[in-house]
mmCIF file with all atom_site columns, C-alpha atoms in Angstrom:
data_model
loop_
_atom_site.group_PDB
_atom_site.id
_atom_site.type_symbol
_atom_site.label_atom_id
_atom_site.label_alt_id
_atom_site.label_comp_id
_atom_site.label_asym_id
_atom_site.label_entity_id
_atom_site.label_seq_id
_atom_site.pdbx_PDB_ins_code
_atom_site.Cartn_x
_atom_site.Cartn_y
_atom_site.Cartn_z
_atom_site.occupancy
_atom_site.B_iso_or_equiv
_atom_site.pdbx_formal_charge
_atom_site.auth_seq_id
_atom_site.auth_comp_id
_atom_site.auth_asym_id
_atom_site.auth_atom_id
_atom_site.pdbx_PDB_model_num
ATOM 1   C CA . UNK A 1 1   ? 56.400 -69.211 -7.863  1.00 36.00 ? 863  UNK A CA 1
ATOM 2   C CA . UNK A 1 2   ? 53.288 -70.708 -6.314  1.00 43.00 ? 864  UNK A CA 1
ATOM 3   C CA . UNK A 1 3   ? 50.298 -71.523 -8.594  1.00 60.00 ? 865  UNK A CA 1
ATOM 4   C CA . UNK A 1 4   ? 47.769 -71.167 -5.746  1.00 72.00 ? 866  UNK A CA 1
ATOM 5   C CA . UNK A 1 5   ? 45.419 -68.079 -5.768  1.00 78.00 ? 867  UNK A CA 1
ATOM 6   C CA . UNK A 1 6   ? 44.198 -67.198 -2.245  1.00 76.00 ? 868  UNK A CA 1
ATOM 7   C CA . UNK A 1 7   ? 42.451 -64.372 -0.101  1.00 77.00 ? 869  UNK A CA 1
ATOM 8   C CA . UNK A 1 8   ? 45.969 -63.856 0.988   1.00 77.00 ? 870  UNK A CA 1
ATOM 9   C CA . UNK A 1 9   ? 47.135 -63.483 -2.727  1.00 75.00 ? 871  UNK A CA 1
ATOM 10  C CA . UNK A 1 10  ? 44.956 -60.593 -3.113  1.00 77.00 ? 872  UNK A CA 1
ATOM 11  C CA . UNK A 1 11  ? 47.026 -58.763 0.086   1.00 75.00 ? 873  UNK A CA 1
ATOM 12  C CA . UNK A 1 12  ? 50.246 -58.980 -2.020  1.00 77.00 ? 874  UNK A CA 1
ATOM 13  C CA . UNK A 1 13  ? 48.801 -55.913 -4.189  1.00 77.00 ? 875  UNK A CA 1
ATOM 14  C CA . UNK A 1 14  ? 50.311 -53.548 -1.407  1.00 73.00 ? 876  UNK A CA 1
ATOM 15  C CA . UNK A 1 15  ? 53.860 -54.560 -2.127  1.00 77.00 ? 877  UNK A CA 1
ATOM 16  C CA . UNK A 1 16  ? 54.033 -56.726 -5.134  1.00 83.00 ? 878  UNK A CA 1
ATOM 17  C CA . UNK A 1 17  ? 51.203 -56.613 -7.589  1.00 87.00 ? 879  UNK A CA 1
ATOM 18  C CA . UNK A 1 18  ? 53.042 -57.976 -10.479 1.00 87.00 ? 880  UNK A CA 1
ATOM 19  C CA . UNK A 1 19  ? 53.590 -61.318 -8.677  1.00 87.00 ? 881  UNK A CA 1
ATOM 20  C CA . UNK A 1 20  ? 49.855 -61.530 -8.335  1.00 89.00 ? 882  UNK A CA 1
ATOM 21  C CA . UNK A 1 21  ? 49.455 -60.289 -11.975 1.00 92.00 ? 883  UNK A CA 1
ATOM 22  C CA . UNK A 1 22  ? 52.003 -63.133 -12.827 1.00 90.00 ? 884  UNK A CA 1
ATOM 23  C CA . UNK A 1 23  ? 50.157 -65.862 -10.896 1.00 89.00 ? 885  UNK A CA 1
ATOM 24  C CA . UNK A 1 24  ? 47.123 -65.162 -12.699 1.00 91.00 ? 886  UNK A CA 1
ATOM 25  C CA . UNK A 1 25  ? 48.109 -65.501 -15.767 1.00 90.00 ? 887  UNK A CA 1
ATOM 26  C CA . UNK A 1 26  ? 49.726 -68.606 -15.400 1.00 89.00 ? 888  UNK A CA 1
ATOM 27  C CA . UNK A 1 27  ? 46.862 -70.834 -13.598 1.00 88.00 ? 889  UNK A CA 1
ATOM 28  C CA . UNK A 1 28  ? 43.307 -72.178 -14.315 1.00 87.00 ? 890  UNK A CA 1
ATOM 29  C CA . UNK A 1 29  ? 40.811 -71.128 -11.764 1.00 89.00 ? 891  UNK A CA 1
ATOM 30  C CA . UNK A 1 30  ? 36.759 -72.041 -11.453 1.00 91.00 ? 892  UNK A CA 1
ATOM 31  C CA . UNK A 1 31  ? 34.242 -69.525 -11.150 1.00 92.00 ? 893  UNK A CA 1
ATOM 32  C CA . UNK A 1 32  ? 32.960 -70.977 -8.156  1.00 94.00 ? 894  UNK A CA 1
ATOM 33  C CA . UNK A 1 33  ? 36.136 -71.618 -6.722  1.00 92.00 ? 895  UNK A CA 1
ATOM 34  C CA . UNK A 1 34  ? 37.214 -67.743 -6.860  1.00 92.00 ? 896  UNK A CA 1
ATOM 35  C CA . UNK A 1 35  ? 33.830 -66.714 -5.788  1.00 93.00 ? 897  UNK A CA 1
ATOM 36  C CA . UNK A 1 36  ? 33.338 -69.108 -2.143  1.00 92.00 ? 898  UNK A CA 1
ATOM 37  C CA . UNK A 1 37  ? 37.193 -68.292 -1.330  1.00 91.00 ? 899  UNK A CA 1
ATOM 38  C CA . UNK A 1 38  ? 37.909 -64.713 -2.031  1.00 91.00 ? 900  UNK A CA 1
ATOM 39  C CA . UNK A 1 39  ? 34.955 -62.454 -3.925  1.00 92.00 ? 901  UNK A CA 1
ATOM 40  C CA . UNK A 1 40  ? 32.490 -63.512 -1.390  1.00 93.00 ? 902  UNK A CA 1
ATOM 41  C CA . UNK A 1 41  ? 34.622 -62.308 1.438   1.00 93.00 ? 903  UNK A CA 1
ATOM 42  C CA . UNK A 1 42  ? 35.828 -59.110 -0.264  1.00 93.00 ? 904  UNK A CA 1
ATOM 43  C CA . UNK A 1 43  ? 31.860 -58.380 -0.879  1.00 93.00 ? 905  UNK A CA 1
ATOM 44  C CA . UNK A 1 44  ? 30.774 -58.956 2.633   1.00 95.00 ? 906  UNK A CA 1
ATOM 45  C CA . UNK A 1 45  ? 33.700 -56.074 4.167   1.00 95.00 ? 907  UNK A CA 1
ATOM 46  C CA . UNK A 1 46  ? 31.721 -53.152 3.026   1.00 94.00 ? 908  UNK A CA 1
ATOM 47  C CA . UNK A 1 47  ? 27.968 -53.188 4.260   1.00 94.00 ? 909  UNK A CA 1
ATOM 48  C CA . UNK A 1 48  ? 29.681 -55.348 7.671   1.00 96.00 ? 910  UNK A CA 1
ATOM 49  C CA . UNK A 1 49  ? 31.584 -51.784 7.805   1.00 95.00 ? 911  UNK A CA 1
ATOM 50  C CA . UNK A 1 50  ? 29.134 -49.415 6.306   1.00 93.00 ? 912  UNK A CA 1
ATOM 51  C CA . UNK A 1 51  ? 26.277 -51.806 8.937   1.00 94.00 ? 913  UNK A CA 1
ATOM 52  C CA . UNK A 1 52  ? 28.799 -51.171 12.694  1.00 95.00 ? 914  UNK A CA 1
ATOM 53  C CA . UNK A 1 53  ? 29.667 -47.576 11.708  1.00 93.00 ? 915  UNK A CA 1
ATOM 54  C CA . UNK A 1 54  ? 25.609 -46.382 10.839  1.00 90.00 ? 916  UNK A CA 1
ATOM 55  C CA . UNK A 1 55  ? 25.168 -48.200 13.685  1.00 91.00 ? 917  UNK A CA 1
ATOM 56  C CA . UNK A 1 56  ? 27.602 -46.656 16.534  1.00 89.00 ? 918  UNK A CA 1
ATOM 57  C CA . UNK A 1 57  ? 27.947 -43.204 14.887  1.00 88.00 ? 919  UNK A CA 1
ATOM 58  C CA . UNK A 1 58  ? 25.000 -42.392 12.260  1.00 85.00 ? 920  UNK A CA 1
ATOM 59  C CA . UNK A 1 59  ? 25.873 -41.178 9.092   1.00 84.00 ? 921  UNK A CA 1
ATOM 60  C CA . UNK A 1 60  ? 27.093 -37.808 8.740   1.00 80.00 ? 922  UNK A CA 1
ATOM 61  C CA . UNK A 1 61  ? 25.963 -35.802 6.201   1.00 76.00 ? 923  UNK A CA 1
ATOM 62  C CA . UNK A 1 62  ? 28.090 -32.002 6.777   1.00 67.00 ? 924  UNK A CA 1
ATOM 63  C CA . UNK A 1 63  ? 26.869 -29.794 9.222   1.00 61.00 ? 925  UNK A CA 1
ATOM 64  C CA . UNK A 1 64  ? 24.031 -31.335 10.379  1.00 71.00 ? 926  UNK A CA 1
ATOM 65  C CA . UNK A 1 65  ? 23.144 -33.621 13.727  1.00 79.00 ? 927  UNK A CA 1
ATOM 66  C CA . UNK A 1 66  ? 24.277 -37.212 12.211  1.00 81.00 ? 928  UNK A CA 1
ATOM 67  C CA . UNK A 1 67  ? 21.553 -39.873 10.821  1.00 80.00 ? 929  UNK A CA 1
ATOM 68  C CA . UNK A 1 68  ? 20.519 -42.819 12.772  1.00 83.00 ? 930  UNK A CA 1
ATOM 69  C CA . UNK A 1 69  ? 18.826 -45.560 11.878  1.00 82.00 ? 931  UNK A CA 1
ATOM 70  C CA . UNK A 1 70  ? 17.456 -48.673 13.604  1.00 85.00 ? 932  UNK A CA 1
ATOM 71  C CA . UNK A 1 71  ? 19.216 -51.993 13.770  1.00 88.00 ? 933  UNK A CA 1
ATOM 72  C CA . UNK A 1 72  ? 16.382 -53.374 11.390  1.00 88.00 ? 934  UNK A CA 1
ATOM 73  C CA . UNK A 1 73  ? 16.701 -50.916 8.860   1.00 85.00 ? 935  UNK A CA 1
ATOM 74  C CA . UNK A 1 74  ? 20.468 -50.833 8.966   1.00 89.00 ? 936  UNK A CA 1
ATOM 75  C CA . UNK A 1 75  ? 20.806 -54.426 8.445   1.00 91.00 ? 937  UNK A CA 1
ATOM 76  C CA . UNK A 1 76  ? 18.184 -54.560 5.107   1.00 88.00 ? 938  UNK A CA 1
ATOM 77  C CA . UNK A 1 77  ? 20.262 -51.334 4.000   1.00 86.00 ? 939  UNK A CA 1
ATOM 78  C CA . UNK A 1 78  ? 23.127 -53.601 4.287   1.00 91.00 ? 940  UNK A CA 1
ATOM 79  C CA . UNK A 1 79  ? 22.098 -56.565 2.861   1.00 92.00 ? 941  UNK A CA 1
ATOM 80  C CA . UNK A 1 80  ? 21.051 -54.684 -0.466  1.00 88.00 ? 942  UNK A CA 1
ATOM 81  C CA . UNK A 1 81  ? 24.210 -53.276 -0.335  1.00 90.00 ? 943  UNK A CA 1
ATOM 82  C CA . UNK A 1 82  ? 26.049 -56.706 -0.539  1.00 93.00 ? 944  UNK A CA 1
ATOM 83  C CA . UNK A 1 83  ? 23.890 -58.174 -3.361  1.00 92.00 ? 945  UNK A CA 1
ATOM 84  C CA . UNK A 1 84  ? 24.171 -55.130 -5.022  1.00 90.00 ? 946  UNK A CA 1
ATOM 85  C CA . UNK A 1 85  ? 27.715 -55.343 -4.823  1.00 91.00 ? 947  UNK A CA 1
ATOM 86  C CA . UNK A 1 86  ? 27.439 -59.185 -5.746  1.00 93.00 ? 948  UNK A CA 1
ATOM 87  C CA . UNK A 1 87  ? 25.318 -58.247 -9.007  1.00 91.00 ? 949  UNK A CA 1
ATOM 88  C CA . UNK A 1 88  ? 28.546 -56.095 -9.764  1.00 91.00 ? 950  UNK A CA 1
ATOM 89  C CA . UNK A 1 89  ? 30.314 -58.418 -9.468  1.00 93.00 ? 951  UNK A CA 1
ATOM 90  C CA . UNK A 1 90  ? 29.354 -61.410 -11.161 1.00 94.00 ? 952  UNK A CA 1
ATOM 91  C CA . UNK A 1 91  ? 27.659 -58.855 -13.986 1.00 93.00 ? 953  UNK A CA 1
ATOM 92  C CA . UNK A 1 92  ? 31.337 -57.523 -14.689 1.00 94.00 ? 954  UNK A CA 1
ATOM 93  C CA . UNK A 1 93  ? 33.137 -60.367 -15.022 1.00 94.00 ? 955  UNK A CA 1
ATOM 94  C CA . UNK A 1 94  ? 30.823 -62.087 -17.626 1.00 95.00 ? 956  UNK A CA 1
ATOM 95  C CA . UNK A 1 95  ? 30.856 -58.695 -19.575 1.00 95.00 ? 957  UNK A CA 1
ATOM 96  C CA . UNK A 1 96  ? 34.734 -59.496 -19.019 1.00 95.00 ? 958  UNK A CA 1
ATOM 97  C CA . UNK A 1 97  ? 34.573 -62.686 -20.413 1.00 95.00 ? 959  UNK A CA 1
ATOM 98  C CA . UNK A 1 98  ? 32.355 -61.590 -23.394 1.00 95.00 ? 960  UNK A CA 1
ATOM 99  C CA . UNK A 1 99  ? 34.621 -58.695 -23.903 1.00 95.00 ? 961  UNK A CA 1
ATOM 100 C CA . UNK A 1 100 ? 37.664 -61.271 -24.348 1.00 94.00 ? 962  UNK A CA 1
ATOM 101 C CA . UNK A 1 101 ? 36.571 -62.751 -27.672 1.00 91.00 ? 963  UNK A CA 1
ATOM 102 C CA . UNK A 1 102 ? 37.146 -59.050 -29.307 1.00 92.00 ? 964  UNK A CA 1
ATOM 103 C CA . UNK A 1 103 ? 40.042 -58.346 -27.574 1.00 93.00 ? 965  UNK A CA 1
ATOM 104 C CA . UNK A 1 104 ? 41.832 -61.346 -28.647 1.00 91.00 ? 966  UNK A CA 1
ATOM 105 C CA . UNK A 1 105 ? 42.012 -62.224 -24.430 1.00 93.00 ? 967  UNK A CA 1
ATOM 106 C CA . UNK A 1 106 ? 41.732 -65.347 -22.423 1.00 92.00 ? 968  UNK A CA 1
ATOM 107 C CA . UNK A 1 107 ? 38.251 -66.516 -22.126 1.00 90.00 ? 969  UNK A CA 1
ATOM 108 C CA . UNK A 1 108 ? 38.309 -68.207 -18.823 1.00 91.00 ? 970  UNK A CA 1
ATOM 109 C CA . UNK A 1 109 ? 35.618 -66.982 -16.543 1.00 94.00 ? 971  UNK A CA 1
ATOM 110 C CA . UNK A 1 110 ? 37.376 -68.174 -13.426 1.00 93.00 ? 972  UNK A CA 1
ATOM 111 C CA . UNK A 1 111 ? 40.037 -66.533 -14.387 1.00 94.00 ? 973  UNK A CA 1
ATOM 112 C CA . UNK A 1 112 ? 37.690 -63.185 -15.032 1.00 95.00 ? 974  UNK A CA 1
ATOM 113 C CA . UNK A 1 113 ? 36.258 -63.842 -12.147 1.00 95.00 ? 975  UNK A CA 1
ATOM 114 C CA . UNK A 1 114 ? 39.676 -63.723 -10.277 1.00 93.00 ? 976  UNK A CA 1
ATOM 115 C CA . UNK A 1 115 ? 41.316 -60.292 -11.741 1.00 95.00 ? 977  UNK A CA 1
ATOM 116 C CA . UNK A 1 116 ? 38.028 -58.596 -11.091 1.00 95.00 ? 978  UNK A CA 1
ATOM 117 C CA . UNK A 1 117 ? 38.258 -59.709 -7.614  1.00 93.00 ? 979  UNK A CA 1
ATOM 118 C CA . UNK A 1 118 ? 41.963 -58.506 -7.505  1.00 93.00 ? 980  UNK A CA 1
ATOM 119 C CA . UNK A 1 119 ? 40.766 -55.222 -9.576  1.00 94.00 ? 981  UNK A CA 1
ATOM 120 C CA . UNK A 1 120 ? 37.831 -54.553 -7.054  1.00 93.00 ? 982  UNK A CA 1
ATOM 121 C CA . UNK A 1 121 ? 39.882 -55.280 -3.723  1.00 93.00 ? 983  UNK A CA 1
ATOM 122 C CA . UNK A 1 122 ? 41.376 -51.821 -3.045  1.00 93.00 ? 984  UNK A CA 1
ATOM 123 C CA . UNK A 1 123 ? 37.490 -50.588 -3.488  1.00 93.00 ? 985  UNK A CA 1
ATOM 124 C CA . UNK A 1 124 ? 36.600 -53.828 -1.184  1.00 93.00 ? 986  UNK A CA 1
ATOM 125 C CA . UNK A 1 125 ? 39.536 -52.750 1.748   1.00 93.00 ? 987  UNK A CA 1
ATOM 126 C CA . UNK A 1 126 ? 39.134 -48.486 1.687   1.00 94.00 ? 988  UNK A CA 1
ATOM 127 C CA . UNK A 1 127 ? 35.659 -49.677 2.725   1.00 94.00 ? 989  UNK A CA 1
ATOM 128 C CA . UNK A 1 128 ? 36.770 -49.771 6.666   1.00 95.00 ? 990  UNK A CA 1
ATOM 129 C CA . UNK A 1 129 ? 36.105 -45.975 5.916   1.00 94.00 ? 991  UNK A CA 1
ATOM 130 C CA . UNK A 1 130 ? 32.618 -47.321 6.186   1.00 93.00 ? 992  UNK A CA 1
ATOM 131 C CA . UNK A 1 131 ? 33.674 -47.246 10.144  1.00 93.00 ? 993  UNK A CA 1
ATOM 132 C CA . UNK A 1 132 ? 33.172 -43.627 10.201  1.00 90.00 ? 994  UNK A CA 1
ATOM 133 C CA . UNK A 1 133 ? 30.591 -42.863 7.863   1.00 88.00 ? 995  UNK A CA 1
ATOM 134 C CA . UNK A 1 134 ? 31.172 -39.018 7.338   1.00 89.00 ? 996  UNK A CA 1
ATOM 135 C CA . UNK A 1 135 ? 30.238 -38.898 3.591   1.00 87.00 ? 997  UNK A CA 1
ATOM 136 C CA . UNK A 1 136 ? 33.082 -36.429 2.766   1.00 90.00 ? 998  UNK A CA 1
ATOM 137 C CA . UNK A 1 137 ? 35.731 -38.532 3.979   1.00 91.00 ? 999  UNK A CA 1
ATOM 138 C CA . UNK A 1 138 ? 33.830 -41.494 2.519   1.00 92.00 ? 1000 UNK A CA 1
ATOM 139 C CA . UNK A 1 139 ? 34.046 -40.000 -0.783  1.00 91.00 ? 1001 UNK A CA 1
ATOM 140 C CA . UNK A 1 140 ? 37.747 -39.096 -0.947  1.00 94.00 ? 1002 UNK A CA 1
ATOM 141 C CA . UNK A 1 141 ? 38.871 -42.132 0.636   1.00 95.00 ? 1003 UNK A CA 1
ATOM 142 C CA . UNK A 1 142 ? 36.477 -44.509 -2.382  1.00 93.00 ? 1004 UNK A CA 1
ATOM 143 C CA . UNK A 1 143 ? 38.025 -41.297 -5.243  1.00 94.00 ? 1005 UNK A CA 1
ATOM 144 C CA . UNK A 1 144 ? 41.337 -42.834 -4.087  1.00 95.00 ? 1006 UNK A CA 1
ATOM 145 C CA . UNK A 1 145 ? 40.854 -46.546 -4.538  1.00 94.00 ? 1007 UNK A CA 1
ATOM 146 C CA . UNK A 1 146 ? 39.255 -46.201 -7.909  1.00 93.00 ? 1008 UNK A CA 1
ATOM 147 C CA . UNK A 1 147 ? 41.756 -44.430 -9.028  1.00 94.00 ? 1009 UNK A CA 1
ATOM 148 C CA . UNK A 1 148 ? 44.030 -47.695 -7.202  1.00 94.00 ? 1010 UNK A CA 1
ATOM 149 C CA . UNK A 1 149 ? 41.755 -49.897 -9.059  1.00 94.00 ? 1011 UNK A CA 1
ATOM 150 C CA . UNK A 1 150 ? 41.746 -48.518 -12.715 1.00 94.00 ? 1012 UNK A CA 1
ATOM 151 C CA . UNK A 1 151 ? 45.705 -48.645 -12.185 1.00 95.00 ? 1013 UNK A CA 1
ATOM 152 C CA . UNK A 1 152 ? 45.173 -52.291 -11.835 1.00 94.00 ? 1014 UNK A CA 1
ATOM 153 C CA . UNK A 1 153 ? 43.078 -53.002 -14.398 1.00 95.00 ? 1015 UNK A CA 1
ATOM 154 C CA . UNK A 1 154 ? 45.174 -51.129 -16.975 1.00 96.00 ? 1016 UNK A CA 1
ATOM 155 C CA . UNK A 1 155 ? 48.509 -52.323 -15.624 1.00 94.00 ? 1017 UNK A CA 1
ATOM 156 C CA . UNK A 1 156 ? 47.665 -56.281 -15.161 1.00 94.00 ? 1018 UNK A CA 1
ATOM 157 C CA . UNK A 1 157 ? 44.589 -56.344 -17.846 1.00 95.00 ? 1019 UNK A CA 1
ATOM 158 C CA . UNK A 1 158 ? 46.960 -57.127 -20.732 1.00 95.00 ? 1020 UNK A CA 1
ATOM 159 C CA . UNK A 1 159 ? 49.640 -59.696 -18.430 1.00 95.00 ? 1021 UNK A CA 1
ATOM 160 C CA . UNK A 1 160 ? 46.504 -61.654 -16.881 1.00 95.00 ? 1022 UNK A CA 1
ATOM 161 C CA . UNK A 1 161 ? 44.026 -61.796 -19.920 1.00 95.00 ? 1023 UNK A CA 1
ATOM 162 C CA . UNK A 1 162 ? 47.561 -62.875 -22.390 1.00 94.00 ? 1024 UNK A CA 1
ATOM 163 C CA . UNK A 1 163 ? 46.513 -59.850 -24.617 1.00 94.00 ? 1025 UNK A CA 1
ATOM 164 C CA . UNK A 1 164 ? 48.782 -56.768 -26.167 1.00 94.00 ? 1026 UNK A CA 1
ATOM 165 C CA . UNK A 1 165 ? 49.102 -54.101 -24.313 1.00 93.00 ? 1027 UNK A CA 1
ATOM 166 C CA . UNK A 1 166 ? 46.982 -51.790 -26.875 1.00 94.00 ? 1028 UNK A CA 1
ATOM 167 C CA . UNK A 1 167 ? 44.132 -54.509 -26.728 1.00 95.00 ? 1029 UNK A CA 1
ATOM 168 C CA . UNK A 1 168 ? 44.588 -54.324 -23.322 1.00 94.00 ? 1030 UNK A CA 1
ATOM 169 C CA . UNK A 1 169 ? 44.314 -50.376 -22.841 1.00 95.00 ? 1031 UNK A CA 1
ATOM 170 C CA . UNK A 1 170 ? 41.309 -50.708 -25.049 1.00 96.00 ? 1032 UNK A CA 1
ATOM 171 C CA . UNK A 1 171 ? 39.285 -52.983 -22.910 1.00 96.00 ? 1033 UNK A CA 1
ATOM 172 C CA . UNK A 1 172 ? 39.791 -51.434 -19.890 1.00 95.00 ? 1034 UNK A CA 1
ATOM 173 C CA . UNK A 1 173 ? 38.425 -48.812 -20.599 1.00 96.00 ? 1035 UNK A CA 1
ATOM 174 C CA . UNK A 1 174 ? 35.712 -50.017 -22.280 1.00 95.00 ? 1036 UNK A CA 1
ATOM 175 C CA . UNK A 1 175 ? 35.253 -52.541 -18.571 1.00 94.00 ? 1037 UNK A CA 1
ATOM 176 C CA . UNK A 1 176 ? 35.056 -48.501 -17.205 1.00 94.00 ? 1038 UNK A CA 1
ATOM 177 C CA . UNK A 1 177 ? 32.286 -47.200 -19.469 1.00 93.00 ? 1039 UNK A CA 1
ATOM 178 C CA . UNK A 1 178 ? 30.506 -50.893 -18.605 1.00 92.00 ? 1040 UNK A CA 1
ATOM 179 C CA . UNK A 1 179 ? 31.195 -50.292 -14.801 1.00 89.00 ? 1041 UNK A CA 1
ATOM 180 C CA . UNK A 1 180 ? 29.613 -45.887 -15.103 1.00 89.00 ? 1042 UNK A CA 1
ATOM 181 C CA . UNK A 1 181 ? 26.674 -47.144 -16.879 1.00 89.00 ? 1043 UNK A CA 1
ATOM 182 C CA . UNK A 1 182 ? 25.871 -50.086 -14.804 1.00 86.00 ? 1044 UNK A CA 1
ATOM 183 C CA . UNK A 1 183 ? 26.473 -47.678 -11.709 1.00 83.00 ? 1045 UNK A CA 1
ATOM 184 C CA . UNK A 1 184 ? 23.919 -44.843 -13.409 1.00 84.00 ? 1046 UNK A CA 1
ATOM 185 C CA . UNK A 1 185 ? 21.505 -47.210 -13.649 1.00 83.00 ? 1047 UNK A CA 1
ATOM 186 C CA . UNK A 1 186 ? 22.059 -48.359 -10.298 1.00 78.00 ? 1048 UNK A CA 1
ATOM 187 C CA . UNK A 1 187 ? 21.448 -45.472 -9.050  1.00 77.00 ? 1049 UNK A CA 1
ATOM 188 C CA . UNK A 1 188 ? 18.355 -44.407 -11.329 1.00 79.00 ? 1050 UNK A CA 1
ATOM 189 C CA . UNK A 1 189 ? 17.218 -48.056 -9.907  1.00 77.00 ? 1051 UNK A CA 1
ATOM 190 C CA . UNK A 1 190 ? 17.268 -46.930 -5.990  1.00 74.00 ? 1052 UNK A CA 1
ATOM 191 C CA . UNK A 1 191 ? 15.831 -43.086 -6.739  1.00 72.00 ? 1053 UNK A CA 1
ATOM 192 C CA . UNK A 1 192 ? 12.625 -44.960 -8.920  1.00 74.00 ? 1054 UNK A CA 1
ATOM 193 C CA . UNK A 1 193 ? 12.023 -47.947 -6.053  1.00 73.00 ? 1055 UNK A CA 1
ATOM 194 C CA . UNK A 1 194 ? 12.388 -45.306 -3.096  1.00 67.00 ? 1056 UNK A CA 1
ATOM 195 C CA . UNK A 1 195 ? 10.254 -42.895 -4.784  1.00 69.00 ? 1057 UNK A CA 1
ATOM 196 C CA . UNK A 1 196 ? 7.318  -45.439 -4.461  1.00 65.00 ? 1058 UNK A CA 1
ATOM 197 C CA . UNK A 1 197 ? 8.378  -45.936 -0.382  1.00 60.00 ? 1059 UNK A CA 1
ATOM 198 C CA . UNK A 1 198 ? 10.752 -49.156 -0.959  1.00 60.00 ? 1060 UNK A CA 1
ATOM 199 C CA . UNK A 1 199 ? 13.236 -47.824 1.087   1.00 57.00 ? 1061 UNK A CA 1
ATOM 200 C CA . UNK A 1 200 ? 14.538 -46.713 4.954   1.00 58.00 ? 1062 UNK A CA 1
ATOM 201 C CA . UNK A 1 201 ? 12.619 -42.984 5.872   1.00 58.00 ? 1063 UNK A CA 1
ATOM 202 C CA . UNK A 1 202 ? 15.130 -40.928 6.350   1.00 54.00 ? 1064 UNK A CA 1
ATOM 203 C CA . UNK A 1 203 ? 12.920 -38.195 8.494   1.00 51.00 ? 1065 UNK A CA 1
ATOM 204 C CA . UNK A 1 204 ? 14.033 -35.483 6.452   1.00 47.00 ? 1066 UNK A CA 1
#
C-alpha cells in the first residue's frame, strides 16, 4: 500500500475508509504539510459554497421572501466563516494531541492534524448544500455528515492513534464534548459581538 497521504486520499472514505485508516497509521506526517495540502482546501469548500449560493439565491429562512445580501457583506460573512472553521480546526487537533498522552495514543500532531482532516471531510463535502442555502435542507444534509463523521472518528480513532479500542471509544467522545463546547461558545461569541453591531444587518 502507498505511504503517501493526499487530498485524493481523503476521497477514498466513500468506498474504502479502512485503507485510509490503515495509511494513517502507518506514516509520519508534518503539521504543516497536512495543513497547505489538504485541511486548507477542505476549509475553503464551505464559505466558497455558503459565499455563490447567498449570493445567486439568498438564504432561505421557511416561508418567507429569501435574504440577500451584498457582495461585500457576503464575502466578510465568508471569510469569518473560514477562519472560524480554521480555529476549529487547528484548536481540535492540538486538544487531540494533548488528549493522546491519557489515552495511551500516538502523539504526532501531523498525524492529528491528518485524521481530523479525514474526520471533518464529510462535514467539509455536504457543504455544496451551501449551493442552495434553504436552512432546512442545510440542516439535515450537515445532521447527516456528523453523524458520517462521529462514525469515523470512533471507527479509525483507535487504528490511526495505535490505541485499544476502549481508549479509543473513550476519547472520541470526549473529542465530541471538546467539539459541543467549543461550538456553544462559538456561538455565544457571534450573538455577544453582533449584539454590539459587529455584524451584516439583516433588515429584520
Amino acid at each position: 500500500m502507498s505511504k503517501k497521504f493526499s487530498l485524493f486520499s481523503v476521497t477514498r472514505l466513500l468506498f474504502d475508509q479502512d485503507a485510509v485508516f490503515n495509511t494513517l497509521a502507518d506514516i509520519q506526517l508534518t503539521p504543516i504539510s497536512v495543513f497547505l495540502k489538504i485541511a486548507l482546501w477542505l476549509g475553503l469548500l464551505p464559505p466558497i459554497f455558503a459565499y455563490f449560493g447567498a449570493l445567486e439565491f439568498g438564504w432561505r429562512l421557511g416561508a418567507i421572501e429569501p435574504l440577500y445580501l451584498s457582495s461585500d457583506i457576503l464575502l466578510g460573512v465568508s471569510v469569518s466563516y473560514f477562519f472560524a472553521l480554521l480555529i476549529g480546526f487547528i484548536s481540535t487537533a492540538i486538544v487531540s494531541q494533548w488528549m493522546a498522552g491519557t489515552y495511551g495514543a500516538r502523539a504526532s500532531l501531523g498525524v492529528h492534524f491528518a485524521f481530523i482532516s479525514v474526520v471533518g471531510a464529510p462535514i467539509a463535502l455536504a457543504s455544496v448544500i451551501h449551493l442552495y442555502p434553504n436552512v432546512f435542507i442545510n440542516i439535515l444534509v450537515f445532521v447527516l455528515a456528523i453523524l458520517w463523521s462521529m462514525f469515523l472518528l470512533y471507527r479509525g480513532l483507535p487504528i490511526v492513534l495505535h490505541t485499544s479500542p476502549e481508549r479509543g471509544m473513550l476519547m472520541a467522545s470526549s473529542l465530541i464534548g471538546y467539539f459541543l463546547v467549543a461550538l456553544v461558545s462559538l456561538l455565544g461569541i457571534t450573538v455577544v459581538i453582533w449584539s454590539y453591531g459587529f455584524g451584516p444587518s439583516l433588515g429584520v
